[in-house]
Amino acid sequence: MIRRPNTLNARCCCCRASMDLLLPKDTQTYSIAVFGVQTVGCTGAVRLGAELLRSCYCSSSSWSGPILLSSPCDDSLAGTFKAAGIEDVQYYRYWDAESNGVCVENIVHDLENAPEQCVVVLFASGHRPTGAELSQEDWKRVAEVMVKRQLFPFFLIPAQGLCSGSLEQDAWPIRHCVSLGLELLCAQSFSHNFGLYGERVGHLLYVLKQNLLAVQSQAEKFVQTLWSCPPMEGARVVATVLSNPAHLVDWQESVKAIAERCMLIRERLRERLRLLGGPWHWDHIIKPGGLYCSFGLNTQQVEFLVQKKHIYLLPNGCLNVSAINSRNLDYVAESIHQALSSKL
């Protein structure tokens, strides 16, 4: 069964509630122990996790890699691991440009050929920057390879609930891996689903089979050198909402409403783009959920939208769909159509 520490770190007042969002309270089938540390956003959780991996993952010597990131991935991830002294950063194929979607065959192939016991960074939901997600059947295939190859999953869940509208569904890949007996790390953020962008409330979950106290002690030492004390006001907000049943229900309903709004925007945008004509197919923009969506644009088309139309996308053509509303929907659709149709 899950053994949760009785005494949580004094700086981490929202950790217990954060863990309960990721793992079920009443599970009796897991022979693991868990602990959590409050961090400065998701980036802080990744950095702390990287430090723990380098110092604790290999018991005989200091581990230095490799880390496997998705291709493409958030530009800052590789830099965060390298800042912790992990220089061996490699990539597995995730996005297929031809189909404008995730390719599980490529993922499975690359993980099967990855070095044993390497660390694989995975987005449990809301992959950034593409927004594309794996189905539960796909996750089962990936988890099977992780077990067979003795790979260590490092999950990121930056916007739990905002992808599918369900907290449980967005956390399903993590729960499934734990049910298989995998040890793992998970970097969690409350910036998006609580709107705490100025407070940067994050959380690092560590799932272990042994050496819990040693790793927890090491984590506390790293926290003292990295940021000493994370933001407390945001943590109090998260703890208050998640520990109060009435507040929790209200928050879940709000998160679900945002997820449904984003999906409605995707559907309306697809319809506008379809009516504008052209040889392009737009079904891929409604397949994922969450805040981010990739349109398959090249560098010149992205630059045109940013410089000429003031529609701000990531360099790979990924757009935050929550910024689209009824007033700018037509403008965004027409601008994307123009970028694709014009000779830039």
Coordinates of C-alpha atoms in Angstrom, one line a residue:
M1 CA 0.0 0.0 0.0
I2 CA 1.0 3.6 -0.3
R3 CA 2.9 4.9 2.7
R4 CA 2.6 8.6 3.0
P5 CA 5.0 10.5 5.4
N6 CA 3.3 11.5 8.6
T7 CA 5.3 14.7 8.8
L8 CA 5.6 16.9 5.8
N9 CA 8.3 19.5 5.2
A10 CA 7.2 22.8 6.9
R11 CA 7.8 24.6 3.6
C12 CA 5.5 22.3 1.8
C13 CA 2.0 23.0 3.2
C14 CA 0.2 21.9 0.0
C15 CA 2.2 18.7 -0.7
R16 CA -0.3 16.2 0.7
A17 CA -3.2 17.6 -1.3
S18 CA -1.0 17.7 -4.4
M19 CA -0.1 14.1 -4.0
D20 CA -3.8 13.2 -3.6
L21 CA -4.4 14.8 -7.0
L22 CA -1.9 12.5 -8.6
L23 CA -2.3 9.2 -6.7
P24 CA -5.5 7.8 -5.2
K25 CA -5.7 7.8 -1.4
D26 CA -7.3 4.4 -1.0
T27 CA -5.1 2.3 -3.3
Q28 CA -4.1 -0.9 -1.6
T29 CA -2.2 -2.5 -4.5
Y30 CA 1.0 -0.4 -4.6
S31 CA 4.1 -1.5 -2.6
I32 CA 5.7 1.9 -2.8
A33 CA 6.4 5.0 -0.7
V34 CA 5.9 8.6 -1.8
F35 CA 6.9 12.0 -0.7
G36 CA 6.5 15.5 -2.2
V37 CA 8.4 18.8 -2.0
Q38 CA 6.9 22.2 -2.8
T39 CA 8.9 23.9 -5.6
V40 CA 9.1 27.1 -7.5
G41 CA 6.8 26.2 -10.4
C42 CA 7.2 23.3 -12.7
T43 CA 10.7 24.4 -13.7
G44 CA 11.8 24.3 -10.1
A45 CA 10.4 20.8 -9.8
V46 CA 12.3 19.7 -12.9
R47 CA 15.6 21.2 -11.6
L48 CA 15.2 19.6 -8.1
G49 CA 14.4 16.3 -9.8
A50 CA 17.5 16.6 -11.9
E51 CA 19.6 17.2 -8.9
L52 CA 18.1 14.2 -7.1
L53 CA 18.7 12.0 -10.1
R54 CA 22.3 13.0 -10.4
S55 CA 23.0 12.4 -6.7
C56 CA 20.7 9.5 -5.9
Y57 CA 19.6 7.6 -8.9
C58 CA 22.7 5.4 -9.1
S59 CA 23.7 4.2 -5.7
S60 CA 27.3 3.4 -6.5
S61 CA 28.4 6.6 -8.3
S62 CA 27.2 10.0 -9.5
W63 CA 24.8 9.4 -12.4
S64 CA 25.2 11.7 -15.4
G65 CA 22.6 10.5 -18.0
P66 CA 21.3 10.0 -20.4
I67 CA 18.1 12.0 -20.2
L68 CA 15.6 11.3 -23.0
L69 CA 13.4 14.2 -24.0
S70 CA 10.6 14.3 -26.6
S71 CA 11.3 15.7 -30.0
P72 CA 10.1 18.5 -30.1
C73 CA 10.1 19.6 -26.5
D74 CA 10.0 22.7 -24.4
D75 CA 13.3 24.6 -25.2
S76 CA 14.1 25.1 -21.5
L77 CA 14.0 21.5 -20.5
A78 CA 17.4 20.5 -21.9
G79 CA 18.9 23.6 -20.3
T80 CA 17.4 22.8 -16.9
F81 CA 19.0 19.3 -16.8
K82 CA 22.3 20.6 -18.1
A83 CA 22.3 23.3 -15.4
A84 CA 22.1 20.4 -12.8
G85 CA 25.2 18.8 -14.4
I86 CA 23.5 16.3 -16.6
E87 CA 25.1 16.8 -20.0
D88 CA 24.0 13.7 -21.8
V89 CA 20.6 14.8 -23.2
Q90 CA 19.1 12.7 -26.0
Y91 CA 15.8 12.7 -27.8
Y92 CA 13.0 10.3 -28.8
R93 CA 10.6 11.0 -31.6
Y94 CA 7.2 12.2 -30.6
W95 CA 5.6 14.4 -33.2
D96 CA 5.0 13.3 -36.8
A97 CA 5.0 16.4 -39.1
E98 CA 3.3 14.5 -41.9
S99 CA 0.3 13.4 -39.9
N100 CA 0.3 16.4 -37.6
G101 CA 0.0 14.1 -34.6
V102 CA 1.9 12.0 -32.1
C103 CA 3.4 8.8 -33.5
V104 CA 3.4 6.0 -30.8
E105 CA 5.3 3.7 -33.1
N106 CA 8.3 6.0 -33.2
I107 CA 8.1 6.5 -29.4
V108 CA 8.0 2.7 -28.7
H109 CA 10.8 2.1 -31.2
D110 CA 13.1 4.7 -29.7
L111 CA 12.5 3.6 -26.1
E112 CA 13.1 0.0 -27.0
N113 CA 16.5 1.0 -28.3
A114 CA 17.3 3.4 -25.5
P115 CA 20.1 2.5 -23.0
E116 CA 18.7 0.6 -20.0
Q117 CA 18.0 2.5 -16.8
C118 CA 18.0 5.9 -18.6
V119 CA 15.5 8.6 -17.6
V120 CA 12.7 9.4 -20.0
V121 CA 10.8 12.7 -19.6
L122 CA 7.1 12.3 -20.4
F123 CA 4.2 14.7 -20.4
A124 CA 1.4 12.9 -18.6
S125 CA -1.0 15.4 -20.3
G126 CA -0.8 18.6 -22.3
H127 CA 2.4 17.9 -24.1
R128 CA 4.3 21.1 -24.8
P129 CA 4.8 22.4 -27.3
T130 CA 2.6 20.2 -29.6
G131 CA -0.5 19.7 -27.4
A132 CA -0.7 16.1 -28.9
E133 CA -1.4 13.3 -26.4
L134 CA -1.3 9.6 -26.2
S135 CA -4.4 7.4 -25.7
Q136 CA -4.6 5.1 -22.7
E137 CA -3.8 2.2 -25.0
D138 CA -0.7 4.0 -26.3
W139 CA 0.3 4.7 -22.7
K140 CA 0.1 1.0 -21.9
R141 CA 2.5 0.2 -24.7
V142 CA 4.9 2.9 -23.6
A143 CA 4.7 1.7 -20.0
E144 CA 5.3 -1.9 -21.0
V145 CA 8.6 -0.8 -22.7
M146 CA 9.5 1.2 -19.7
V147 CA 9.2 -1.9 -17.5
K148 CA 11.0 -4.2 -19.9
R149 CA 13.9 -1.8 -20.5
Q150 CA 14.1 -0.7 -16.8
L151 CA 13.6 2.9 -17.8
F152 CA 12.9 5.6 -15.2
P153 CA 10.0 7.9 -16.0
F154 CA 10.1 11.5 -15.2
F155 CA 6.6 12.8 -15.7
L156 CA 5.6 16.5 -16.2
I157 CA 2.0 17.5 -15.6
P158 CA 1.9 21.3 -16.0
A159 CA -1.9 21.8 -16.3
Q160 CA -3.7 18.9 -14.7
G161 CA -7.5 19.0 -15.5
L162 CA -7.2 21.5 -18.3
C163 CA -6.5 18.9 -21.0
S164 CA -9.3 16.4 -20.7
G165 CA -11.4 18.3 -18.1
S166 CA -10.8 15.5 -15.7
L167 CA -8.1 15.5 -13.0
E168 CA -8.2 11.7 -12.9
Q169 CA -7.9 11.2 -16.6
D170 CA -5.0 13.6 -16.9
A171 CA -3.1 11.8 -14.1
W172 CA -4.0 8.3 -15.5
P173 CA -0.5 7.7 -17.1
I174 CA 1.2 8.3 -13.7
R175 CA -1.2 6.1 -11.8
H176 CA -0.8 3.3 -14.4
C177 CA 3.0 3.4 -14.2
V178 CA 2.8 3.3 -10.4
S179 CA 0.4 0.3 -10.5
L180 CA 3.0 -1.5 -12.6
G181 CA 5.6 -1.0 -9.8
L182 CA 7.6 1.6 -11.6
E183 CA 9.5 4.2 -9.5
L184 CA 9.2 7.7 -10.9
L185 CA 9.4 11.4 -10.5
C186 CA 6.6 13.8 -11.4
A187 CA 6.9 17.6 -11.7
Q188 CA 3.5 19.3 -11.1
S189 CA 2.5 22.9 -11.6
F190 CA -0.5 25.0 -10.4
S191 CA 0.3 28.0 -12.5
H192 CA -2.3 27.3 -15.1
N193 CA -5.1 25.4 -13.3
F194 CA -5.1 27.9 -10.4
G195 CA -4.0 31.0 -12.3
L196 CA -1.1 31.5 -9.9
Y197 CA 1.3 32.8 -12.4
G198 CA 3.0 35.2 -10.1
E199 CA 3.3 32.8 -7.2
R200 CA 4.9 29.9 -9.2
V201 CA 3.5 27.0 -7.0
G202 CA 5.0 23.7 -8.1
H203 CA 5.4 20.3 -6.6
L204 CA 7.8 17.4 -7.1
L205 CA 6.5 13.9 -6.4
Y206 CA 8.9 11.1 -5.8
V207 CA 7.7 7.5 -5.9
L208 CA 10.1 5.0 -4.4
K209 CA 10.4 1.4 -3.3
Q210 CA 13.2 2.1 -0.8
N211 CA 15.7 4.7 0.6
L212 CA 12.8 7.2 1.1
L213 CA 14.3 8.9 4.1
A214 CA 17.7 9.3 2.4
V215 CA 16.3 10.8 -0.7
Q216 CA 14.0 13.1 1.2
S217 CA 16.9 14.3 3.3
Q218 CA 18.9 15.0 0.1
A219 CA 16.0 16.8 -1.4
E220 CA 15.8 19.2 1.6
K221 CA 19.5 20.0 1.2
F222 CA 19.1 20.8 -2.4
V223 CA 16.1 23.0 -1.7
Q224 CA 18.2 25.1 0.7
T225 CA 20.7 25.8 -2.0
L226 CA 18.3 26.3 -4.8
W227 CA 15.6 28.6 -3.3
S228 CA 15.5 28.1 0.4
C229 CA 11.8 28.9 0.8
P230 CA 9.2 28.7 -2.1
P231 CA 6.2 31.1 -2.3
M232 CA 3.9 30.5 0.7
E233 CA 0.8 32.5 -0.2
G234 CA 0.2 30.6 -3.4
A235 CA 0.7 27.3 -1.5
R236 CA -1.8 28.3 1.1
V237 CA -4.4 29.0 -1.7
V238 CA -3.8 25.6 -3.2
A239 CA -3.9 23.8 0.2
T240 CA -7.1 25.6 1.2
V241 CA -8.9 24.8 -2.0
L242 CA -7.8 21.2 -2.2
S243 CA -8.4 20.3 1.4
N244 CA -11.9 21.8 1.5
P245 CA -14.5 19.5 -0.2
A246 CA -16.8 22.4 -1.2
H247 CA -13.9 24.5 -2.6
L248 CA -12.5 21.4 -4.3
V249 CA -15.8 20.8 -6.2
D250 CA -16.0 24.4 -7.2
W251 CA -12.4 24.4 -8.5
Q252 CA -12.9 21.1 -10.4
E253 CA -16.0 22.5 -12.1
S254 CA -14.1 25.7 -13.1
V255 CA -11.2 23.6 -14.5
K256 CA -13.6 21.5 -16.5
A257 CA -15.3 24.6 -17.8
I258 CA -12.0 26.0 -19.1
A259 CA -11.1 22.7 -20.7
E260 CA -14.5 22.6 -22.4
R261 CA -14.1 26.2 -23.6
C262 CA -10.8 25.4 -25.2
M263 CA -12.3 22.4 -27.0
L264 CA -15.1 24.6 -28.3
I265 CA -12.6 27.1 -29.6
R266 CA -10.7 24.4 -31.4
E267 CA -13.9 23.2 -33.1
R268 CA -14.9 26.7 -34.1
L269 CA -11.4 27.5 -35.4
R270 CA -11.4 24.2 -37.4
E271 CA -14.7 25.1 -39.0
R272 CA -13.5 28.6 -39.9
L273 CA -10.3 27.3 -41.5
R274 CA -12.3 24.6 -43.4
L275 CA -14.7 27.3 -44.8
L276 CA -11.8 29.4 -46.0
G277 CA -10.8 26.5 -48.3
G278 CA -7.5 25.1 -49.4
P279 CA -5.9 21.7 -49.5
W280 CA -5.3 21.5 -45.8
H281 CA -7.0 19.2 -43.3
W282 CA -7.7 20.5 -39.8
D283 CA -9.0 17.5 -37.9
H284 CA -5.7 17.3 -36.0
I285 CA -6.4 20.5 -34.1
I286 CA -9.4 19.0 -32.2
K287 CA -7.8 15.7 -31.4
P288 CA -5.8 16.9 -28.4
G289 CA -7.2 18.9 -25.6
G290 CA -5.7 21.5 -23.3
L291 CA -4.3 24.9 -23.8
Y292 CA -1.8 24.4 -26.6
C293 CA -2.3 23.3 -30.2
S294 CA 0.2 22.9 -33.1
F295 CA -0.9 24.0 -36.6
G296 CA 2.1 22.5 -38.5
L297 CA 3.4 25.8 -39.6
N298 CA 7.0 26.4 -40.8
T299 CA 9.4 29.0 -39.6
Q300 CA 8.5 31.6 -42.3
Q301 CA 4.8 31.2 -41.6
V302 CA 5.2 31.6 -37.9
E303 CA 7.4 34.7 -38.4
F304 CA 4.7 36.2 -40.7
L305 CA 2.0 35.7 -38.1
V306 CA 4.1 37.1 -35.3
Q307 CA 5.6 40.1 -37.2
K308 CA 2.7 41.0 -39.5
K309 CA -0.4 39.8 -37.7
H310 CA 0.7 40.0 -34.1
I311 CA -0.5 36.5 -33.4
Y312 CA 2.1 35.1 -31.1
L313 CA 3.0 31.5 -31.5
L314 CA 6.0 29.4 -30.4
P315 CA 8.6 28.9 -33.0
N316 CA 7.2 25.4 -34.0
G317 CA 3.8 26.9 -34.7
C318 CA 2.1 26.1 -31.4
L319 CA -0.6 28.5 -30.2
N320 CA -2.3 28.9 -26.8
V321 CA -5.9 28.5 -27.8
S322 CA -7.2 30.0 -24.6
A323 CA -6.1 33.4 -26.0
I324 CA -8.7 33.0 -28.8
N325 CA -12.2 34.4 -28.2
S326 CA -15.3 35.3 -30.2
R327 CA -13.9 38.7 -31.0
N328 CA -10.6 37.5 -32.6
L329 CA -11.5 34.1 -33.9
D330 CA -12.2 35.1 -37.5
Y331 CA -9.0 37.2 -37.5
V332 CA -6.9 34.3 -36.3
A333 CA -8.4 31.9 -38.8
E334 CA -8.0 34.3 -41.7
S335 CA -4.4 35.1 -40.7
I336 CA -3.4 31.4 -40.5
H337 CA -5.1 30.9 -43.9
Q338 CA -3.1 33.8 -45.3
A339 CA 0.1 32.5 -43.9
L340 CA -0.4 29.2 -45.6
S341 CA -1.7 30.6 -48.9
S342 CA 0.8 33.3 -49.5
K343 CA 4.3 33.0 -50.9
L344 CA 6.4 34.3 -48.0

